[in-house]
C-alpha cells in the first residue's frame, strides 16, 4: 500500500464507520457522541500543545491561555461532581485508575475489588492497572442475585485481609451497591476507599445514581465520555480536604501516568461540563427512564431481561439472557443484531464462566439513544426490532433497511448548548 492508498483506506473506513453508526441503533453502554461545541473545542490549536504541571506551575512557556481553560475546568468539575478536589487531566478512565492506584497504594499492597467475572473492569485486575502497580488483588464475595458484594462476607473479607485499598465500581452495573456500609468497614481497618465511576459518572453528577463521594469513597475516578457525555478522557475526584492526598493525586497523573495530557480534550471536557451544568440533570434522568422502558418493552416482546423484579435497572444498562450458562448465545445474538443494524456487546451473566467465548447475555446501554432524542415510545420500537432480529429471525437486510429509516429521524445531538448533527455528514 503506498502512502496515498493508506490515507484513502483510512478516510474510507472512517466514513464507512460514520455511516454504519448513523444508520444503526448504537447501544454500547460505554459509548456516546460529541456535541457540536465539544467537537469544535477539540479541533483547536491545543491539539499540538504541551502543558506539563498545574495551572500557574508549568514546565513550559506558552501555557497562559490553557491555564485559563484548566482553571475554569477544575472549578466546574468541583461544582458538577460536588467535590473539593478535581484533576481533569487524565486521558481516560483507565489512566485515572492508574493514577489513583499510584497515589493510594505502593507495590506489594493488598487491595480488594470486584472480579471481572462479576462486572469489575480489567484495570482492576492483575492483567491491567492493578497488576502494573504490583498489587495483590483479593476479590469480593458476590451476591449474584442482587449483583453487588455480599455485604457480610465482603465485610469479613476486608477485616481478615486488612487491605490498603478497597476499590468499588463496575463495568456491568445495574444497581447501586451498599457502598457506605462497606466503606465504613474499610475505614475501620485503615483502608482507603476508591470508587471507579467510569460508567455511571454522568448519572452520579445528574443525581440519578448513588453518590460515592457522599457514601464513603475517598477518591472517585471516571471516564468523561460514557454517561458523562464529553470527549474521550477521564477525571480524578475527591471531596477530601487532605492536601497531601490531593497533591499525591495530582502528582500521580502528571508526572505519574501522563506527560502530554491531550489539552484539546481537556478543553472539550470543560465545554462538556458547561453543557452538563445546563442539561445534565435531565439527560441523566432520561437515560435511566429509557433503560427501564427498554427493559420493560423487551420483556413484553418475550425476552429474558435480568432483574425484572427490580424494575430491570437503576442505571443506563440492561442485561438480557439468550441461552444457558456458557452457551455462547450472547455472542451469536450480538452478531445477528449487528447484521440487522443494532450494535451491542455480548456479556457474561451470573453463571457464565468462560470469559471470551461463552457469554450467554447482552449488555445494552441507552446513553447514545437518549442523546439523539429517543424516549419511551422509541424504546418500544427498538424492542420490536430486537424481536424481528432475534425471535422471528427476519431477513437481516429487511430489518436493517427499516432500522435505517427509523434512525433517520434521530440525527441531532440533544442536551447541548447548541444542538447539531450527531453523526458526520458523509
Ligand atoms: C468500570 C470501568 N472503569 C474503567 C474503564 C475504562 O475507561 P476508559 O475506556 O475511559 O479507559 C471502563 C471502561 O468501560 C469501565 O467500565
PDB file of N, CA, C and O in Angstrom, residues 164-227:
ATOM      1  N   UNK A 164      -4.960  -2.303  51.933  1.00  0.00           N
ATOM      2  CA  UNK A 164      -4.627  -0.865  51.978  1.00  0.00           C
ATOM      3  C   UNK A 164      -5.698  -0.062  51.241  1.00  0.00           C
ATOM      4  O   UNK A 164      -5.892   1.119  51.506  1.00  0.00           O
ATOM      5  N   UNK A 165      -6.360  -0.723  50.286  1.00  0.00           N
ATOM      6  CA  UNK A 165      -7.360  -0.006  49.481  1.00  0.00           C
ATOM      7  C   UNK A 165      -8.530  -0.924  49.169  1.00  0.00           C
ATOM      8  O   UNK A 165      -8.337  -2.085  48.804  1.00  0.00           O
ATOM      9  N   UNK A 166      -9.738  -0.388  49.298  1.00  0.00           N
ATOM     10  CA  UNK A 166     -10.934  -1.110  48.855  1.00  0.00           C
ATOM     11  C   UNK A 166     -11.482  -0.374  47.640  1.00  0.00           C
ATOM     12  O   UNK A 166     -11.866   0.797  47.725  1.00  0.00           O
ATOM     13  N   UNK A 167     -11.462  -1.080  46.503  1.00  0.00           N
ATOM     14  CA  UNK A 167     -11.901  -0.483  45.233  1.00  0.00           C
ATOM     15  C   UNK A 167     -13.285  -1.019  44.894  1.00  0.00           C
ATOM     16  O   UNK A 167     -13.521  -2.234  44.978  1.00  0.00           O
ATOM     17  N   UNK A 168     -14.164  -0.116  44.513  1.00  0.00           N
ATOM     18  CA  UNK A 168     -15.520  -0.498  44.102  1.00  0.00           C
ATOM     19  C   UNK A 168     -15.802   0.092  42.730  1.00  0.00           C
ATOM     20  O   UNK A 168     -15.063   0.943  42.241  1.00  0.00           O
ATOM     21  N   UNK A 169     -16.929  -0.333  42.152  1.00  0.00           N
ATOM     22  CA  UNK A 169     -17.326   0.172  40.836  1.00  0.00           C
ATOM     23  C   UNK A 169     -17.191  -0.926  39.804  1.00  0.00           C
ATOM     24  O   UNK A 169     -16.326  -1.791  39.909  1.00  0.00           O
ATOM     25  N   UNK A 170     -18.071  -0.905  38.806  1.00  0.00           N
ATOM     26  CA  UNK A 170     -18.140  -1.995  37.830  1.00  0.00           C
ATOM     27  C   UNK A 170     -18.386  -1.461  36.420  1.00  0.00           C
ATOM     28  O   UNK A 170     -18.869  -0.349  36.240  1.00  0.00           O
ATOM     29  N   UNK A 171     -18.080  -2.345  35.468  1.00  0.00           N
ATOM     30  CA  UNK A 171     -18.419  -2.075  34.067  1.00  0.00           C
ATOM     31  C   UNK A 171     -19.816  -2.590  33.753  1.00  0.00           C
ATOM     32  O   UNK A 171     -20.476  -2.092  32.842  1.00  0.00           O
ATOM     33  N   UNK A 172     -20.198  -3.637  34.449  1.00  0.00           N
ATOM     34  CA  UNK A 172     -21.554  -4.163  34.307  1.00  0.00           C
ATOM     35  C   UNK A 172     -22.271  -3.751  35.582  1.00  0.00           C
ATOM     36  O   UNK A 172     -21.975  -4.260  36.671  1.00  0.00           O
ATOM     37  N   UNK A 173     -23.162  -2.809  35.471  1.00  0.00           N
ATOM     38  CA  UNK A 173     -23.678  -2.177  36.688  1.00  0.00           C
ATOM     39  C   UNK A 173     -25.134  -1.773  36.489  1.00  0.00           C
ATOM     40  O   UNK A 173     -25.437  -0.869  35.706  1.00  0.00           O
ATOM     41  N   UNK A 174     -25.991  -2.480  37.162  1.00  0.00           N
ATOM     42  CA  UNK A 174     -27.421  -2.160  37.049  1.00  0.00           C
ATOM     43  C   UNK A 174     -27.911  -1.341  38.242  1.00  0.00           C
ATOM     44  O   UNK A 174     -28.801  -0.516  38.092  1.00  0.00           O
ATOM     45  N   UNK A 175     -27.346  -1.619  39.422  1.00  0.00           N
ATOM     46  CA  UNK A 175     -27.883  -1.024  40.646  1.00  0.00           C
ATOM     47  C   UNK A 175     -26.756  -0.482  41.529  1.00  0.00           C
ATOM     48  O   UNK A 175     -25.630  -0.956  41.465  1.00  0.00           O
ATOM     49  N   UNK A 176     -27.104   0.505  42.384  1.00  0.00           N
ATOM     50  CA  UNK A 176     -26.130   0.942  43.391  1.00  0.00           C
ATOM     51  C   UNK A 176     -25.760  -0.230  44.295  1.00  0.00           C
ATOM     52  O   UNK A 176     -26.516  -1.201  44.405  1.00  0.00           O
ATOM     53  N   UNK A 177     -24.612  -0.147  44.920  1.00  0.00           N
ATOM     54  CA  UNK A 177     -24.182  -1.187  45.864  1.00  0.00           C
ATOM     55  C   UNK A 177     -24.199  -0.606  47.286  1.00  0.00           C
ATOM     56  O   UNK A 177     -24.235   0.619  47.444  1.00  0.00           O
ATOM     57  N   UNK A 178     -24.139  -1.440  48.318  1.00  0.00           N
ATOM     58  CA  UNK A 178     -24.116  -0.918  49.695  1.00  0.00           C
ATOM     59  C   UNK A 178     -22.754  -0.333  50.037  1.00  0.00           C
ATOM     60  O   UNK A 178     -21.995  -0.868  50.844  1.00  0.00           O
ATOM     61  N   UNK A 179     -22.439   0.765  49.376  1.00  0.00           N
ATOM     62  CA  UNK A 179     -21.093   1.332  49.477  1.00  0.00           C
ATOM     63  C   UNK A 179     -20.794   1.861  50.872  1.00  0.00           C
ATOM     64  O   UNK A 179     -19.716   1.608  51.428  1.00  0.00           O
ATOM     65  N   UNK A 180     -21.754   2.604  51.448  1.00  0.00           N
ATOM     66  CA  UNK A 180     -21.474   3.226  52.748  1.00  0.00           C
ATOM     67  C   UNK A 180     -21.108   2.163  53.791  1.00  0.00           C
ATOM     68  O   UNK A 180     -20.132   2.326  54.536  1.00  0.00           O
ATOM     69  N   UNK A 181     -21.875   1.064  53.783  1.00  0.00           N
ATOM     70  CA  UNK A 181     -21.596   0.018  54.782  1.00  0.00           C
ATOM     71  C   UNK A 181     -20.192  -0.545  54.610  1.00  0.00           C
ATOM     72  O   UNK A 181     -19.455  -0.744  55.579  1.00  0.00           O
ATOM     73  N   UNK A 182     -19.818  -0.799  53.353  1.00  0.00           N
ATOM     74  CA  UNK A 182     -18.507  -1.394  53.105  1.00  0.00           C
ATOM     75  C   UNK A 182     -17.390  -0.375  53.303  1.00  0.00           C
ATOM     76  O   UNK A 182     -16.297  -0.717  53.779  1.00  0.00           O
ATOM     77  N   UNK A 183     -17.663   0.878  52.968  1.00  0.00           N
ATOM     78  CA  UNK A 183     -16.651   1.924  53.182  1.00  0.00           C
ATOM     79  C   UNK A 183     -16.378   2.083  54.673  1.00  0.00           C
ATOM     80  O   UNK A 183     -15.230   2.293  55.093  1.00  0.00           O
ATOM     81  N   UNK A 184     -17.428   1.970  55.492  1.00  0.00           N
ATOM     82  CA  UNK A 184     -17.231   2.073  56.942  1.00  0.00           C
ATOM     83  C   UNK A 184     -16.288   0.965  57.429  1.00  0.00           C
ATOM     84  O   UNK A 184     -15.396   1.211  58.242  1.00  0.00           O
ATOM     85  N   UNK A 185     -16.487  -0.240  56.895  1.00  0.00           N
ATOM     86  CA  UNK A 185     -15.620  -1.358  57.305  1.00  0.00           C
ATOM     87  C   UNK A 185     -14.185  -1.096  56.828  1.00  0.00           C
ATOM     88  O   UNK A 185     -13.217  -1.301  57.571  1.00  0.00           O
ATOM     89  N   UNK A 186     -14.073  -0.615  55.593  1.00  0.00           N
ATOM     90  CA  UNK A 186     -12.736  -0.334  55.051  1.00  0.00           C
ATOM     91  C   UNK A 186     -12.023   0.693  55.927  1.00  0.00           C
ATOM     92  O   UNK A 186     -10.852   0.503  56.301  1.00  0.00           O
ATOM     93  N   UNK A 187     -12.713   1.750  56.277  1.00  0.00           N
ATOM     94  CA  UNK A 187     -12.076   2.796  57.095  1.00  0.00           C
ATOM     95  C   UNK A 187     -11.722   2.267  58.489  1.00  0.00           C
ATOM     96  O   UNK A 187     -10.704   2.651  59.066  1.00  0.00           O
ATOM     97  N   UNK A 188     -12.577   1.380  58.975  1.00  0.00           N
ATOM     98  CA  UNK A 188     -12.311   0.774  60.295  1.00  0.00           C
ATOM     99  C   UNK A 188     -10.957   0.048  60.311  1.00  0.00           C
ATOM    100  O   UNK A 188     -10.246   0.103  61.308  1.00  0.00           O
ATOM    101  N   UNK A 189     -10.582  -0.582  59.162  1.00  0.00           N
ATOM    102  CA  UNK A 189      -9.287  -1.289  59.137  1.00  0.00           C
ATOM    103  C   UNK A 189      -8.175  -0.404  58.575  1.00  0.00           C
ATOM    104  O   UNK A 189      -7.074  -0.874  58.276  1.00  0.00           O
ATOM    105  N   UNK A 190      -8.480   0.870  58.363  1.00  0.00           N
ATOM    106  CA  UNK A 190      -7.442   1.812  57.913  1.00  0.00           C
ATOM    107  C   UNK A 190      -7.227   1.837  56.410  1.00  0.00           C
ATOM    108  O   UNK A 190      -6.237   2.389  55.940  1.00  0.00           O
ATOM    109  N   UNK A 191      -8.160   1.214  55.665  1.00  0.00           N
ATOM    110  CA  UNK A 191      -8.017   1.220  54.196  1.00  0.00           C
ATOM    111  C   UNK A 191      -8.630   2.490  53.625  1.00  0.00           C
ATOM    112  O   UNK A 191      -9.558   3.059  54.198  1.00  0.00           O
ATOM    113  N   UNK A 192      -8.119   2.922  52.476  1.00  0.00           N
ATOM    114  CA  UNK A 192      -8.775   3.986  51.709  1.00  0.00           C
ATOM    115  C   UNK A 192      -9.843   3.347  50.833  1.00  0.00           C
ATOM    116  O   UNK A 192      -9.752   2.158  50.499  1.00  0.00           O
ATOM    117  N   UNK A 193     -10.796   4.174  50.417  1.00  0.00           N
ATOM    118  CA  UNK A 193     -11.869   3.673  49.553  1.00  0.00           C
ATOM    119  C   UNK A 193     -11.838   4.439  48.230  1.00  0.00           C
ATOM    120  O   UNK A 193     -11.816   5.671  48.206  1.00  0.00           O
ATOM    121  N   UNK A 194     -11.809   3.659  47.160  1.00  0.00           N
ATOM    122  CA  UNK A 194     -11.817   4.259  45.809  1.00  0.00           C
ATOM    123  C   UNK A 194     -13.032   3.714  45.065  1.00  0.00           C
ATOM    124  O   UNK A 194     -13.312   2.520  45.129  1.00  0.00           O
ATOM    125  N   UNK A 195     -13.748   4.599  44.388  1.00  0.00           N
ATOM    126  CA  UNK A 195     -14.895   4.170  43.573  1.00  0.00           C
ATOM    127  C   UNK A 195     -14.593   4.520  42.129  1.00  0.00           C
ATOM    128  O   UNK A 195     -14.317   5.672  41.804  1.00  0.00           O
ATOM    129  N   UNK A 196     -14.650   3.507  41.257  1.00  0.00           N
ATOM    130  CA  UNK A 196     -14.461   3.734  39.826  1.00  0.00           C
ATOM    131  C   UNK A 196     -15.835   3.975  39.207  1.00  0.00           C
ATOM    132  O   UNK A 196     -16.609   3.043  38.994  1.00  0.00           O
ATOM    133  N   UNK A 197     -16.119   5.236  38.925  1.00  0.00           N
ATOM    134  CA  UNK A 197     -17.433   5.589  38.376  1.00  0.00           C
ATOM    135  C   UNK A 197     -17.409   5.785  36.873  1.00  0.00           C
ATOM    136  O   UNK A 197     -18.241   6.532  36.341  1.00  0.00           O
ATOM    137  N   UNK A 198     -16.483   5.096  36.179  1.00  0.00           N
ATOM    138  CA  UNK A 198     -16.327   5.320  34.738  1.00  0.00           C
ATOM    139  C   UNK A 198     -17.671   5.312  34.013  1.00  0.00           C
ATOM    140  O   UNK A 198     -18.002   6.230  33.258  1.00  0.00           O
ATOM    141  N   UNK A 199     -18.457   4.266  34.265  1.00  0.00           N
ATOM    142  CA  UNK A 199     -19.713   4.129  33.522  1.00  0.00           C
ATOM    143  C   UNK A 199     -20.789   5.097  33.978  1.00  0.00           C
ATOM    144  O   UNK A 199     -21.515   5.661  33.163  1.00  0.00           O
ATOM    145  N   UNK A 200     -20.918   5.249  35.272  1.00  0.00           N
ATOM    146  CA  UNK A 200     -22.096   5.939  35.812  1.00  0.00           C
ATOM    147  C   UNK A 200     -21.838   7.403  36.173  1.00  0.00           C
ATOM    148  O   UNK A 200     -22.692   8.046  36.793  1.00  0.00           O
ATOM    149  N   UNK A 201     -20.693   7.938  35.740  1.00  0.00           N
ATOM    150  CA  UNK A 201     -20.304   9.281  36.186  1.00  0.00           C
ATOM    151  C   UNK A 201     -21.370  10.345  35.876  1.00  0.00           C
ATOM    152  O   UNK A 201     -21.674  11.196  36.717  1.00  0.00           O
ATOM    153  N   UNK A 202     -21.944  10.274  34.686  1.00  0.00           N
ATOM    154  CA  UNK A 202     -22.979  11.263  34.323  1.00  0.00           C
ATOM    155  C   UNK A 202     -24.242  11.077  35.149  1.00  0.00           C
ATOM    156  O   UNK A 202     -24.940  12.047  35.464  1.00  0.00           O
ATOM    157  N   UNK A 203     -24.527   9.839  35.506  1.00  0.00           N
ATOM    158  CA  UNK A 203     -25.721   9.586  36.334  1.00  0.00           C
ATOM    159  C   UNK A 203     -25.489  10.092  37.751  1.00  0.00           C
ATOM    160  O   UNK A 203     -26.394  10.642  38.390  1.00  0.00           O
ATOM    161  N   UNK A 204     -24.260   9.912  38.235  1.00  0.00           N
ATOM    162  CA  UNK A 204     -23.918  10.410  39.582  1.00  0.00           C
ATOM    163  C   UNK A 204     -24.037  11.937  39.588  1.00  0.00           C
ATOM    164  O   UNK A 204     -24.705  12.534  40.429  1.00  0.00           O
ATOM    165  N   UNK A 205     -23.385  12.577  38.601  1.00  0.00           N
ATOM    166  CA  UNK A 205     -23.398  14.047  38.560  1.00  0.00           C
ATOM    167  C   UNK A 205     -24.810  14.579  38.339  1.00  0.00           C
ATOM    168  O   UNK A 205     -25.161  15.650  38.825  1.00  0.00           O
ATOM    169  N   UNK A 206     -25.621  13.804  37.633  1.00  0.00           N
ATOM    170  CA  UNK A 206     -27.003  14.223  37.373  1.00  0.00           C
ATOM    171  C   UNK A 206     -27.954  13.894  38.504  1.00  0.00           C
ATOM    172  O   UNK A 206     -29.154  14.143  38.407  1.00  0.00           O
ATOM    173  N   UNK A 207     -27.439  13.302  39.576  1.00  0.00           N
ATOM    174  CA  UNK A 207     -28.273  12.996  40.743  1.00  0.00           C
ATOM    175  C   UNK A 207     -29.156  11.773  40.562  1.00  0.00           C
ATOM    176  O   UNK A 207     -30.138  11.588  41.274  1.00  0.00           O
ATOM    177  N   UNK A 208     -28.803  10.896  39.613  1.00  0.00           N
ATOM    178  CA  UNK A 208     -29.643   9.727  39.339  1.00  0.00           C
ATOM    179  C   UNK A 208     -29.049   8.419  39.832  1.00  0.00           C
ATOM    180  O   UNK A 208     -29.598   7.352  39.570  1.00  0.00           O
ATOM    181  N   UNK A 209     -27.887   8.475  40.472  1.00  0.00           N
ATOM    182  CA  UNK A 209     -27.271   7.233  40.948  1.00  0.00           C
ATOM    183  C   UNK A 209     -26.666   7.510  42.309  1.00  0.00           C
ATOM    184  O   UNK A 209     -26.564   8.675  42.713  1.00  0.00           O
ATOM    185  N   UNK A 210     -26.270   6.475  43.027  1.00  0.00           N
ATOM    186  CA  UNK A 210     -25.658   6.707  44.335  1.00  0.00           C
ATOM    187  C   UNK A 210     -24.425   7.596  44.163  1.00  0.00           C
ATOM    188  O   UNK A 210     -23.730   7.510  43.146  1.00  0.00           O
ATOM    189  N   UNK A 211     -24.191   8.449  45.151  1.00  0.00           N
ATOM    190  CA  UNK A 211     -23.111   9.420  45.039  1.00  0.00           C
ATOM    191  C   UNK A 211     -21.944   8.956  45.916  1.00  0.00           C
ATOM    192  O   UNK A 211     -21.906   9.189  47.122  1.00  0.00           O
ATOM    193  N   UNK A 212     -20.960   8.278  45.314  1.00  0.00           N
ATOM    194  CA  UNK A 212     -19.898   7.633  46.104  1.00  0.00           C
ATOM    195  C   UNK A 212     -19.155   8.584  47.037  1.00  0.00           C
ATOM    196  O   UNK A 212     -18.762   8.185  48.133  1.00  0.00           O
ATOM    197  N   UNK A 213     -18.949   9.832  46.611  1.00  0.00           N
ATOM    198  CA  UNK A 213     -18.194  10.754  47.470  1.00  0.00           C
ATOM    199  C   UNK A 213     -18.995  11.136  48.712  1.00  0.00           C
ATOM    200  O   UNK A 213     -18.438  11.640  49.680  1.00  0.00           O
ATOM    201  N   UNK A 214     -20.299  10.916  48.674  1.00  0.00           N
ATOM    202  CA  UNK A 214     -21.134  11.132  49.880  1.00  0.00           C
ATOM    203  C   UNK A 214     -21.317   9.821  50.638  1.00  0.00           C
ATOM    204  O   UNK A 214     -21.949   9.765  51.672  1.00  0.00           O
ATOM    205  N   UNK A 215     -20.858   8.712  50.077  1.00  0.00           N
ATOM    206  CA  UNK A 215     -21.076   7.404  50.708  1.00  0.00           C
ATOM    207  C   UNK A 215     -19.751   6.738  51.052  1.00  0.00           C
ATOM    208  O   UNK A 215     -19.625   5.521  50.972  1.00  0.00           O
ATOM    209  N   UNK A 216     -18.770   7.540  51.400  1.00  0.00           N
ATOM    210  CA  UNK A 216     -17.550   6.958  51.973  1.00  0.00           C
ATOM    211  C   UNK A 216     -16.361   6.842  51.054  1.00  0.00           C
ATOM    212  O   UNK A 216     -15.270   6.480  51.514  1.00  0.00           O
ATOM    213  N   UNK A 217     -16.529   7.113  49.742  1.00  0.00           N
ATOM    214  CA  UNK A 217     -15.355   6.997  48.857  1.00  0.00           C
ATOM    215  C   UNK A 217     -14.419   8.177  49.094  1.00  0.00           C
ATOM    216  O   UNK A 217     -14.839   9.332  49.082  1.00  0.00           O
ATOM    217  N   UNK A 218     -13.135   7.875  49.282  1.00  0.00           N
ATOM    218  CA  UNK A 218     -12.141   8.939  49.432  1.00  0.00           C
ATOM    219  C   UNK A 218     -11.771   9.521  48.073  1.00  0.00           C
ATOM    220  O   UNK A 218     -11.448  10.700  47.968  1.00  0.00           O
ATOM    221  N   UNK A 219     -11.809   8.660  47.060  1.00  0.00           N
ATOM    222  CA  UNK A 219     -11.449   9.091  45.700  1.00  0.00           C
ATOM    223  C   UNK A 219     -12.432   8.456  44.722  1.00  0.00           C
ATOM    224  O   UNK A 219     -12.818   7.294  44.888  1.00  0.00           O
ATOM    225  N   UNK A 220     -12.826   9.230  43.726  1.00  0.00           N
ATOM    226  CA  UNK A 220     -13.654   8.663  42.654  1.00  0.00           C
ATOM    227  C   UNK A 220     -12.965   8.959  41.320  1.00  0.00           C
ATOM    228  O   UNK A 220     -12.516  10.079  41.072  1.00  0.00           O
ATOM    229  N   UNK A 221     -12.873   7.935  40.491  1.00  0.00           N
ATOM    230  CA  UNK A 221     -12.331   8.116  39.138  1.00  0.00           C
ATOM    231  C   UNK A 221     -13.470   7.953  38.140  1.00  0.00           C
ATOM    232  O   UNK A 221     -14.548   7.464  38.494  1.00  0.00           O
ATOM    233  N   UNK A 222     -13.206   8.328  36.892  1.00  0.00           N
ATOM    234  CA  UNK A 222     -14.251   8.115  35.888  1.00  0.00           C
ATOM    235  C   UNK A 222     -13.788   8.498  34.505  1.00  0.00           C
ATOM    236  O   UNK A 222     -12.746   9.142  34.325  1.00  0.00           O
ATOM    237  N   UNK A 223     -14.581   8.090  33.528  1.00  0.00           N
ATOM    238  CA  UNK A 223     -14.351   8.474  32.128  1.00  0.00           C
ATOM    239  C   UNK A 223     -15.205   9.695  31.831  1.00  0.00           C
ATOM    240  O   UNK A 223     -16.272   9.876  32.422  1.00  0.00           O
ATOM    241  N   UNK A 224     -14.750  10.490  30.861  1.00  0.00           N
ATOM    242  CA  UNK A 224     -15.513  11.696  30.512  1.00  0.00           C
ATOM    243  C   UNK A 224     -16.348  11.504  29.247  1.00  0.00           C
ATOM    244  O   UNK A 224     -16.802  12.470  28.655  1.00  0.00           O
ATOM    245  N   UNK A 225     -16.578  10.251  28.839  1.00  0.00           N
ATOM    246  CA  UNK A 225     -17.221  10.055  27.527  1.00  0.00           C
ATOM    247  C   UNK A 225     -18.255   8.930  27.535  1.00  0.00           C
ATOM    248  O   UNK A 225     -18.541   8.356  26.487  1.00  0.00           O
ATOM    249  N   UNK A 226     -18.767   8.577  28.695  1.00  0.00           N
ATOM    250  CA  UNK A 226     -19.760   7.487  28.724  1.00  0.00           C
ATOM    251  C   UNK A 226     -21.107   8.119  29.072  1.00  0.00           C
ATOM    252  O   UNK A 226     -21.688   8.796  28.236  1.00  0.00           O
ATOM    253  N   UNK A 227     -21.617   7.859  30.294  1.00  0.00           N
ATOM    254  CA  UNK A 227     -22.857   8.596  30.637  1.00  0.00           C
ATOM    255  C   UNK A 227     -22.540  10.072  30.855  1.00  0.00           C
ATOM    256  O   UNK A 227     -23.424  10.920  30.726  1.00  0.00           O
TER     257      UNK A 227
END
